[in-house]
Amino acid sequence: MADQIVITEKSSQAKDVRDAVGSRYGEILAAEGHLFDLLEPEDVVPAWKRWSPILLRPDGLYGTRPAEGGNKAAKLRAIREALRTAKRVWLATDCDREGQLIGQEILEHYEYRGQVMRVLFTAQDSQTIRDAFGRAKPNSEYARLYAAAVARRQADQIYNLSLTRTATVILGQGARRVIGVGRVKTPTLAIVCKRELEIRDFVPLAYFEIVATAKVAGGQFQMRHAPQDRIVRREIAHDVVNAAQGFKGALAVRVEDKRQGPPKLHDLPSLQKLCGSRFGWPASKTLEVAQELYDGQGKKIITYPRAEVRYLPQSLISDAPRIVAGLRVGQSFGAIPVPEPPVIRKGASGTFDDKGLEGASHHAVIPNVNTIDNLGELWPRLSSDEKKLFDVIARAYLAALMPDFRYRQTTATLEVRGFEFRASGRQPLDLGWRAAFPDWQPADELGDEAQLLPPLRNGETAQLHDQKIENKETRPPPRYNEGTLIEAMQNAWRFVDDEVLRERLKEAKGIGTPATRAEIIGGLKKQGFLMAHGKHIVPTEAGLSLFGILKQADPALVDPGVTAQLECLLDDVVVGKQEMVTAIDAVCDVAQRIIGKLKDGAAAGGPPLLGAAVGDGPATYPPTPAMKRFADSLARQGIKPPPGYKTSISICRKFLNEHAPKKAEGETPVRLDCKPVTPAQMLYANKIAQGKGVVIPEEAKTNSAAMSAWIDSNRVTKRRKRGHRAAHMLAGSVAPQSTATMKRSRKRKADAATSHPAPSAPVQPNSVTDTALRIPYGNREVALKLGARYRSGRWYAPPGADLSAFEERGWL
């Protein structure tokens, strides 16, 4: 048996290491991501099998057990056997916190006590891997990185499971659905929900700006009167126009020569934001394409893609000439005028900054120096998407090594009888790094700012003419796409009001990690809380309902700022500012406080149950098929429906009432489905409301179609087969159904059979004369006293029984 082995994170990594170093460092064995899972709460404390509102914090840490799925068992078995004789282990997993955990948790589980060396590489070409083995350090030097990974995993298990169980027991009692709470997932949902509610509640404000053409000796240009306090009255706008009519006056001209440094290099979030806006890619696709460029067979032309900072270490300055030379071989990069030698910027405002990398596992994403010489050969192997992403990464790198963009900023103002008119323009003097982006124009240079001004002199006379009023309207904040949502997660400090805390959080990396944010968003989509609407991400009605419930229960549950504070604690473990157990304790303290508030809220009446919240409001049940068809027909005519019109009758109704054709004889819009509610509908609805303990929406009481939709979404249906039960839950929020849970379910069925024994010779109820009843479990004695009977698996009231008592209880 070998006396040393190499452990990699995945099979492709093992192949790259084998190609680079052969068997020089022993047998190379691949993991398959995490080979161990944390124990479930009931595995640690048997009493925790029953869900209750308590903090699931064990004495010490949660232990681990072998993970299931894929080929994990076989890979773990091979590593376990090799560890028995190995005197030295080389950990060559990914260089980030999760990579450290994936490798070291194996050694910790099997209590390996031999020598452990840590191999870190940010690119997967053979030269980089050989160099990494050559400078490997004892794994003990990365104890803090491992401690931070353990702290995050343990804290997430305690927080997420404790609050999911608490919220489900207290808020979702009787609703037969799990209220899933996640330390990062729930605040991410909140970011999108808050923005959507802002947009829905937004009331546009009409205002006016005045534009006039100014004539000077050297030509003419546009000037604008746009005061800081908007003009909202048209008569005031007319006063300004009248004042500008034929006005002559002296210009105040200010000319400044300015310079602007290049944008920072890319980390994963900035790549995801840019690709989302430019190419319409979801965040997961950006990561997928970047991963292929990093470790794809025959590629490996960029560095580690899950970057979390936008700096490079100063040790990579010497690679710059070689990377530039390799890139300029290609036609698309050859025309970019990178100076010789390239411009090197150090420090926080530059590109190479060792201090900016403190606490980070890897640097910004750049072209791989060890494969760049083969770019001409590799280029044909790349897909069109891979070429797009590499172009983004390469141009950012070249721009970082080019001179500043220099320009002349000219600002002209004209005092017009007490009203200030203004014009500004920017004339490039030296494109510098902007030459790397010939088709790109920053947002702040669009519109009036982009106009080319004629030669202007301070004090020269300008005459205004062609003055006019422009109608403007304030706009709601834009919806997120996946890229801007990831940016919002990264910059969670923006959601915090406290200035001191804001500054502290700016140093952190927000909520989640670069590697997990896209997965979190994807998970919320799968669970039915978020959905794509074109390029945008919007919440579903179920997502909005869950957000409202959790916010009402305790705002900390949905506050990105609170989560960002917890992330700070975990990040501090890496740099030694915080101990692992202390960080876990801090997260547990927050969870314990929230549990206490949820308990107090329940004792005081608390927020509505999930079942009621999902079914009560007029916006939470679907429109009629006719309404959806009408909305779709308007969409085919080019009138874009709002998000949620297929799932919310109120959203659909508002859209149709705004865009439905006018009546021929007047301007009154056609109101849809406005027939009054029938007595039969109202009677049936009242029975449903009494039986479920919900409130009939006011809109449903006055509108037949709305009432029909509400009845359809709330009436009791026959229980489905066991295998379909998950369809009734909010997908993805459901906690894994443990063996104990299934045993309890079987026990309840057995108890039900005992409570309602069928006679040896069952009598079939008469479906014509009997009245079917819905008796909740546990009410057997009351039902029998009221005259109910139970036969053949169902309750019924025989002929002559008084039905009023059953109706009062909602059992009819």
PDB file of C-alpha atoms in Angstrom, residues 3-201:
ATOM      1  CA  ASP A   3       2.642   5.579   2.159  1.00  0.00           C
ATOM      2  CA  GLN A   4       1.255   8.843   0.770  1.00  0.00           C
ATOM      3  CA  ILE A   5      -1.876   9.827  -1.151  1.00  0.00           C
ATOM      4  CA  VAL A   6      -3.389  12.856  -2.865  1.00  0.00           C
ATOM      5  CA  ILE A   7      -7.056  13.756  -2.271  1.00  0.00           C
ATOM      6  CA  THR A   8      -8.810  15.937  -4.839  1.00  0.00           C
ATOM      7  CA  GLU A   9     -12.321  17.338  -4.849  1.00  0.00           C
ATOM      8  CA  LYS A  10     -13.586  15.684  -8.034  1.00  0.00           C
ATOM      9  CA  SER A  11     -12.577  13.271 -10.762  1.00  0.00           C
ATOM     10  CA  SER A  12     -11.664  15.926 -13.354  1.00  0.00           C
ATOM     11  CA  GLN A  13      -9.350  17.509 -10.796  1.00  0.00           C
ATOM     12  CA  ALA A  14      -7.749  14.136 -10.109  1.00  0.00           C
ATOM     13  CA  LYS A  15      -7.080  13.705 -13.829  1.00  0.00           C
ATOM     14  CA  ASP A  16      -5.441  17.130 -14.068  1.00  0.00           C
ATOM     15  CA  VAL A  17      -3.241  16.396 -11.049  1.00  0.00           C
ATOM     16  CA  ARG A  18      -2.311  12.978 -12.474  1.00  0.00           C
ATOM     17  CA  ASP A  19      -1.359  14.580 -15.798  1.00  0.00           C
ATOM     18  CA  ALA A  20       0.754  17.159 -13.983  1.00  0.00           C
ATOM     19  CA  VAL A  21       2.648  15.135 -11.349  1.00  0.00           C
ATOM     20  CA  GLY A  22       1.974  11.477 -12.156  1.00  0.00           C
ATOM     21  CA  SER A  23       2.388   9.265  -9.066  1.00  0.00           C
ATOM     22  CA  ARG A  24       5.195  11.348  -7.580  1.00  0.00           C
ATOM     23  CA  TYR A  25       3.085  12.187  -4.527  1.00  0.00           C
ATOM     24  CA  GLY A  26       1.352   8.832  -4.236  1.00  0.00           C
ATOM     25  CA  GLU A  27      -2.002   7.477  -5.349  1.00  0.00           C
ATOM     26  CA  ILE A  28      -4.457  10.167  -6.463  1.00  0.00           C
ATOM     27  CA  LEU A  29      -7.988   9.674  -5.124  1.00  0.00           C
ATOM     28  CA  ALA A  30     -11.001  11.856  -5.942  1.00  0.00           C
ATOM     29  CA  ALA A  31     -13.860  12.802  -3.681  1.00  0.00           C
ATOM     30  CA  GLU A  32     -17.254  13.734  -5.098  1.00  0.00           C
ATOM     31  CA  GLY A  33     -17.928  17.007  -3.353  1.00  0.00           C
ATOM     32  CA  HIS A  34     -18.858  16.496   0.286  1.00  0.00           C
ATOM     33  CA  LEU A  35     -18.480  12.839   1.221  1.00  0.00           C
ATOM     34  CA  PHE A  36     -20.009  13.505   4.655  1.00  0.00           C
ATOM     35  CA  ASP A  37     -23.264  15.066   5.816  1.00  0.00           C
ATOM     36  CA  LEU A  38     -24.057  16.394   9.259  1.00  0.00           C
ATOM     37  CA  LEU A  39     -26.165  14.185  11.499  1.00  0.00           C
ATOM     38  CA  GLU A  40     -29.870  15.017  11.768  1.00  0.00           C
ATOM     39  CA  PRO A  41     -31.081  16.507  15.067  1.00  0.00           C
ATOM     40  CA  GLU A  42     -32.917  13.305  16.033  1.00  0.00           C
ATOM     41  CA  ASP A  43     -29.675  11.351  15.520  1.00  0.00           C
ATOM     42  CA  VAL A  44     -28.097  13.462  18.271  1.00  0.00           C
ATOM     43  CA  VAL A  45     -31.036  13.887  20.654  1.00  0.00           C
ATOM     44  CA  PRO A  46     -33.840  11.331  20.164  1.00  0.00           C
ATOM     45  CA  ALA A  47     -36.387  13.726  21.693  1.00  0.00           C
ATOM     46  CA  TRP A  48     -35.826  16.041  18.746  1.00  0.00           C
ATOM     47  CA  LYS A  49     -37.697  13.639  16.496  1.00  0.00           C
ATOM     48  CA  ARG A  50     -40.838  15.567  17.360  1.00  0.00           C
ATOM     49  CA  TRP A  51     -40.895  19.018  15.806  1.00  0.00           C
ATOM     50  CA  SER A  52     -41.150  21.749  18.436  1.00  0.00           C
ATOM     51  CA  PRO A  53     -40.124  25.401  18.792  1.00  0.00           C
ATOM     52  CA  ILE A  54     -36.688  24.912  20.366  1.00  0.00           C
ATOM     53  CA  LEU A  55     -33.079  25.648  19.471  1.00  0.00           C
ATOM     54  CA  LEU A  56     -31.511  22.476  18.058  1.00  0.00           C
ATOM     55  CA  ARG A  57     -28.056  23.156  19.524  1.00  0.00           C
ATOM     56  CA  PRO A  58     -26.291  19.988  20.651  1.00  0.00           C
ATOM     57  CA  ASP A  59     -23.553  19.782  23.241  1.00  0.00           C
ATOM     58  CA  GLY A  60     -20.502  20.390  21.109  1.00  0.00           C
ATOM     59  CA  LEU A  61     -20.864  20.080  17.326  1.00  0.00           C
ATOM     60  CA  TYR A  62     -23.051  17.965  15.082  1.00  0.00           C
ATOM     61  CA  GLY A  63     -21.175  14.863  14.059  1.00  0.00           C
ATOM     62  CA  THR A  64     -20.848  13.606  10.480  1.00  0.00           C
ATOM     63  CA  ARG A  65     -21.965  10.523   8.615  1.00  0.00           C
ATOM     64  CA  PRO A  66     -21.205   9.255   5.101  1.00  0.00           C
ATOM     65  CA  ALA A  67     -23.208  11.015   2.438  1.00  0.00           C
ATOM     66  CA  GLU A  68     -25.381   9.103   0.004  1.00  0.00           C
ATOM     67  CA  GLY A  69     -25.898   9.390  -3.721  1.00  0.00           C
ATOM     68  CA  GLY A  70     -23.766   9.174  -6.825  1.00  0.00           C
ATOM     69  CA  ASN A  71     -20.573   7.196  -6.404  1.00  0.00           C
ATOM     70  CA  LYS A  72     -19.792   8.659  -2.993  1.00  0.00           C
ATOM     71  CA  ALA A  73     -19.747   5.399  -1.072  1.00  0.00           C
ATOM     72  CA  ALA A  74     -17.174   3.757  -3.358  1.00  0.00           C
ATOM     73  CA  LYS A  75     -14.943   6.848  -3.377  1.00  0.00           C
ATOM     74  CA  LEU A  76     -15.092   7.162   0.389  1.00  0.00           C
ATOM     75  CA  ARG A  77     -14.283   3.494   0.800  1.00  0.00           C
ATOM     76  CA  ALA A  78     -11.187   3.848  -1.391  1.00  0.00           C
ATOM     77  CA  ILE A  79      -9.943   6.870   0.551  1.00  0.00           C
ATOM     78  CA  ARG A  80     -10.633   5.191   3.896  1.00  0.00           C
ATOM     79  CA  GLU A  81      -8.592   2.111   2.935  1.00  0.00           C
ATOM     80  CA  ALA A  82      -5.720   4.256   1.657  1.00  0.00           C
ATOM     81  CA  LEU A  83      -5.612   6.310   4.870  1.00  0.00           C
ATOM     82  CA  ARG A  84      -4.869   3.188   6.912  1.00  0.00           C
ATOM     83  CA  THR A  85      -1.329   2.955   5.562  1.00  0.00           C
ATOM     84  CA  ALA A  86      -0.669   6.502   4.360  1.00  0.00           C
ATOM     85  CA  LYS A  87       1.907   8.456   6.361  1.00  0.00           C
ATOM     86  CA  ARG A  88       1.326  11.651   4.416  1.00  0.00           C
ATOM     87  CA  VAL A  89      -1.754  13.152   2.758  1.00  0.00           C
ATOM     88  CA  TRP A  90      -1.708  15.919   0.146  1.00  0.00           C
ATOM     89  CA  LEU A  91      -5.002  17.832   0.163  1.00  0.00           C
ATOM     90  CA  ALA A  92      -5.475  19.176  -3.361  1.00  0.00           C
ATOM     91  CA  THR A  93      -9.140  20.183  -3.175  1.00  0.00           C
ATOM     92  CA  ASP A  94     -10.392  23.605  -4.290  1.00  0.00           C
ATOM     93  CA  CYS A  95      -8.600  26.512  -2.694  1.00  0.00           C
ATOM     94  CA  ASP A  96     -11.642  28.067  -1.048  1.00  0.00           C
ATOM     95  CA  ARG A  97     -13.321  27.476   2.299  1.00  0.00           C
ATOM     96  CA  GLU A  98     -15.592  24.702   1.002  1.00  0.00           C
ATOM     97  CA  GLY A  99     -12.634  22.950  -0.622  1.00  0.00           C
ATOM     98  CA  GLN A 100     -10.815  22.988   2.702  1.00  0.00           C
ATOM     99  CA  LEU A 101     -13.864  21.494   4.410  1.00  0.00           C
ATOM    100  CA  ILE A 102     -14.420  18.801   1.764  1.00  0.00           C
ATOM    101  CA  GLY A 103     -10.884  17.493   2.162  1.00  0.00           C
ATOM    102  CA  GLN A 104     -10.288  17.929   5.855  1.00  0.00           C
ATOM    103  CA  GLU A 105     -13.657  16.573   7.033  1.00  0.00           C
ATOM    104  CA  ILE A 106     -12.603  13.164   5.693  1.00  0.00           C
ATOM    105  CA  LEU A 107      -9.431  13.229   7.776  1.00  0.00           C
ATOM    106  CA  GLU A 108     -11.290  14.452  10.860  1.00  0.00           C
ATOM    107  CA  HIS A 109     -13.990  11.787  10.574  1.00  0.00           C
ATOM    108  CA  TYR A 110     -11.417   8.983  10.409  1.00  0.00           C
ATOM    109  CA  GLU A 111      -9.165  10.691  12.993  1.00  0.00           C
ATOM    110  CA  TYR A 112      -6.167  10.611  10.663  1.00  0.00           C
ATOM    111  CA  ARG A 113      -2.984  11.569  12.517  1.00  0.00           C
ATOM    112  CA  GLY A 114      -0.324  11.452   9.806  1.00  0.00           C
ATOM    113  CA  GLN A 115       1.297  14.430   8.088  1.00  0.00           C
ATOM    114  CA  VAL A 116      -1.087  16.566   6.000  1.00  0.00           C
ATOM    115  CA  MET A 117       0.119  19.025   3.337  1.00  0.00           C
ATOM    116  CA  ARG A 118      -2.153  21.596   1.694  1.00  0.00           C
ATOM    117  CA  VAL A 119      -1.844  22.175  -2.058  1.00  0.00           C
ATOM    118  CA  LEU A 120      -3.494  25.378  -3.332  1.00  0.00           C
ATOM    119  CA  PHE A 121      -3.863  26.260  -6.993  1.00  0.00           C
ATOM    120  CA  THR A 122      -6.069  28.844  -8.729  1.00  0.00           C
ATOM    121  CA  ALA A 123      -5.665  27.384 -12.228  1.00  0.00           C
ATOM    122  CA  GLN A 124      -5.695  23.768 -13.390  1.00  0.00           C
ATOM    123  CA  ASP A 125      -2.976  23.622 -16.031  1.00  0.00           C
ATOM    124  CA  SER A 126      -0.055  21.285 -15.408  1.00  0.00           C
ATOM    125  CA  GLN A 127       2.519  23.988 -14.648  1.00  0.00           C
ATOM    126  CA  THR A 128       0.323  25.680 -12.062  1.00  0.00           C
ATOM    127  CA  ILE A 129      -0.392  22.351 -10.362  1.00  0.00           C
ATOM    128  CA  ARG A 130       3.310  21.377 -10.298  1.00  0.00           C
ATOM    129  CA  ASP A 131       4.200  24.754  -8.805  1.00  0.00           C
ATOM    130  CA  ALA A 132       1.450  24.346  -6.209  1.00  0.00           C
ATOM    131  CA  PHE A 133       2.816  21.015  -5.018  1.00  0.00           C
ATOM    132  CA  GLY A 134       6.275  22.553  -4.859  1.00  0.00           C
ATOM    133  CA  ARG A 135       5.120  25.299  -2.481  1.00  0.00           C
ATOM    134  CA  ALA A 136       2.663  23.205  -0.439  1.00  0.00           C
ATOM    135  CA  LYS A 137       2.451  24.106   3.248  1.00  0.00           C
ATOM    136  CA  PRO A 138       1.447  22.110   6.325  1.00  0.00           C
ATOM    137  CA  ASN A 139      -2.316  21.902   6.523  1.00  0.00           C
ATOM    138  CA  SER A 140      -2.187  23.237  10.079  1.00  0.00           C
ATOM    139  CA  GLU A 141      -1.544  26.703   8.610  1.00  0.00           C
ATOM    140  CA  TYR A 142      -5.096  26.614   7.210  1.00  0.00           C
ATOM    141  CA  ALA A 143      -6.799  25.736  10.486  1.00  0.00           C
ATOM    142  CA  ARG A 144      -8.713  29.031  10.482  1.00  0.00           C
ATOM    143  CA  LEU A 145     -10.013  28.436   6.965  1.00  0.00           C
ATOM    144  CA  TYR A 146     -11.314  25.045   8.080  1.00  0.00           C
ATOM    145  CA  ALA A 147     -12.751  26.490  11.293  1.00  0.00           C
ATOM    146  CA  ALA A 148     -14.666  29.121   9.299  1.00  0.00           C
ATOM    147  CA  ALA A 149     -16.124  26.448   7.025  1.00  0.00           C
ATOM    148  CA  VAL A 150     -17.159  24.324  10.016  1.00  0.00           C
ATOM    149  CA  ALA A 151     -18.686  27.352  11.734  1.00  0.00           C
ATOM    150  CA  ARG A 152     -20.745  28.231   8.692  1.00  0.00           C
ATOM    151  CA  ARG A 153     -21.999  24.680   8.206  1.00  0.00           C
ATOM    152  CA  GLN A 154     -22.853  24.092  11.865  1.00  0.00           C
ATOM    153  CA  ALA A 155     -24.486  27.519  12.271  1.00  0.00           C
ATOM    154  CA  ASP A 156     -26.597  27.041   9.158  1.00  0.00           C
ATOM    155  CA  GLN A 157     -27.819  23.637  10.330  1.00  0.00           C
ATOM    156  CA  ILE A 158     -28.816  24.961  13.754  1.00  0.00           C
ATOM    157  CA  TYR A 159     -30.380  28.198  12.466  1.00  0.00           C
ATOM    158  CA  ASN A 160     -32.201  26.786   9.448  1.00  0.00           C
ATOM    159  CA  LEU A 161     -33.627  23.653  11.061  1.00  0.00           C
ATOM    160  CA  SER A 162     -34.513  25.330  14.364  1.00  0.00           C
ATOM    161  CA  LEU A 163     -36.384  28.194  12.729  1.00  0.00           C
ATOM    162  CA  THR A 164     -37.998  26.038  10.039  1.00  0.00           C
ATOM    163  CA  ARG A 165     -39.425  23.758  12.713  1.00  0.00           C
ATOM    164  CA  THR A 166     -40.435  26.680  14.939  1.00  0.00           C
ATOM    165  CA  ALA A 167     -42.122  28.596  12.133  1.00  0.00           C
ATOM    166  CA  THR A 168     -43.907  25.478  10.922  1.00  0.00           C
ATOM    167  CA  VAL A 169     -45.197  24.519  14.372  1.00  0.00           C
ATOM    168  CA  ILE A 170     -46.245  28.025  15.410  1.00  0.00           C
ATOM    169  CA  LEU A 171     -47.160  29.808  12.171  1.00  0.00           C
ATOM    170  CA  GLY A 172     -48.199  26.904   9.992  1.00  0.00           C
ATOM    171  CA  GLN A 173     -50.089  24.880  12.573  1.00  0.00           C
ATOM    172  CA  GLY A 174     -52.794  22.916  10.862  1.00  0.00           C
ATOM    173  CA  ALA A 175     -51.867  24.143   7.384  1.00  0.00           C
ATOM    174  CA  ARG A 176     -50.158  20.885   6.356  1.00  0.00           C
ATOM    175  CA  ARG A 177     -47.208  22.672   4.851  1.00  0.00           C
ATOM    176  CA  VAL A 178     -43.705  23.452   6.019  1.00  0.00           C
ATOM    177  CA  ILE A 179     -42.545  27.046   6.361  1.00  0.00           C
ATOM    178  CA  GLY A 180     -38.945  26.826   5.237  1.00  0.00           C
ATOM    179  CA  VAL A 181     -36.553  29.336   6.803  1.00  0.00           C
ATOM    180  CA  GLY A 182     -32.955  29.702   5.643  1.00  0.00           C
ATOM    181  CA  ARG A 183     -30.295  32.012   7.033  1.00  0.00           C
ATOM    182  CA  VAL A 184     -29.451  33.188   3.499  1.00  0.00           C
ATOM    183  CA  LYS A 185     -32.439  31.941   1.482  1.00  0.00           C
ATOM    184  CA  THR A 186     -35.130  33.820   3.382  1.00  0.00           C
ATOM    185  CA  PRO A 187     -33.412  37.253   3.306  1.00  0.00           C
ATOM    186  CA  THR A 188     -32.733  36.746  -0.407  1.00  0.00           C
ATOM    187  CA  LEU A 189     -36.443  36.187  -0.964  1.00  0.00           C
ATOM    188  CA  ALA A 190     -37.065  39.320   1.116  1.00  0.00           C
ATOM    189  CA  ILE A 191     -34.838  41.451  -1.135  1.00  0.00           C
ATOM    190  CA  VAL A 192     -36.961  40.552  -4.173  1.00  0.00           C
ATOM    191  CA  CYS A 193     -40.293  40.821  -2.328  1.00  0.00           C
ATOM    192  CA  LYS A 194     -39.502  44.253  -0.902  1.00  0.00           C
ATOM    193  CA  ARG A 195     -38.592  45.529  -4.346  1.00  0.00           C
ATOM    194  CA  GLU A 196     -41.768  44.068  -5.872  1.00  0.00           C
ATOM    195  CA  LEU A 197     -43.931  45.668  -3.195  1.00  0.00           C
ATOM    196  CA  GLU A 198     -42.174  48.987  -3.765  1.00  0.00           C
ATOM    197  CA  ILE A 199     -43.003  48.731  -7.461  1.00  0.00           C
ATOM    198  CA  ARG A 200     -46.640  47.756  -6.853  1.00  0.00           C
ATOM    199  CA  ASP A 201     -47.110  50.585  -4.353  1.00  0.00           C
TER     200      ASP A 201
END
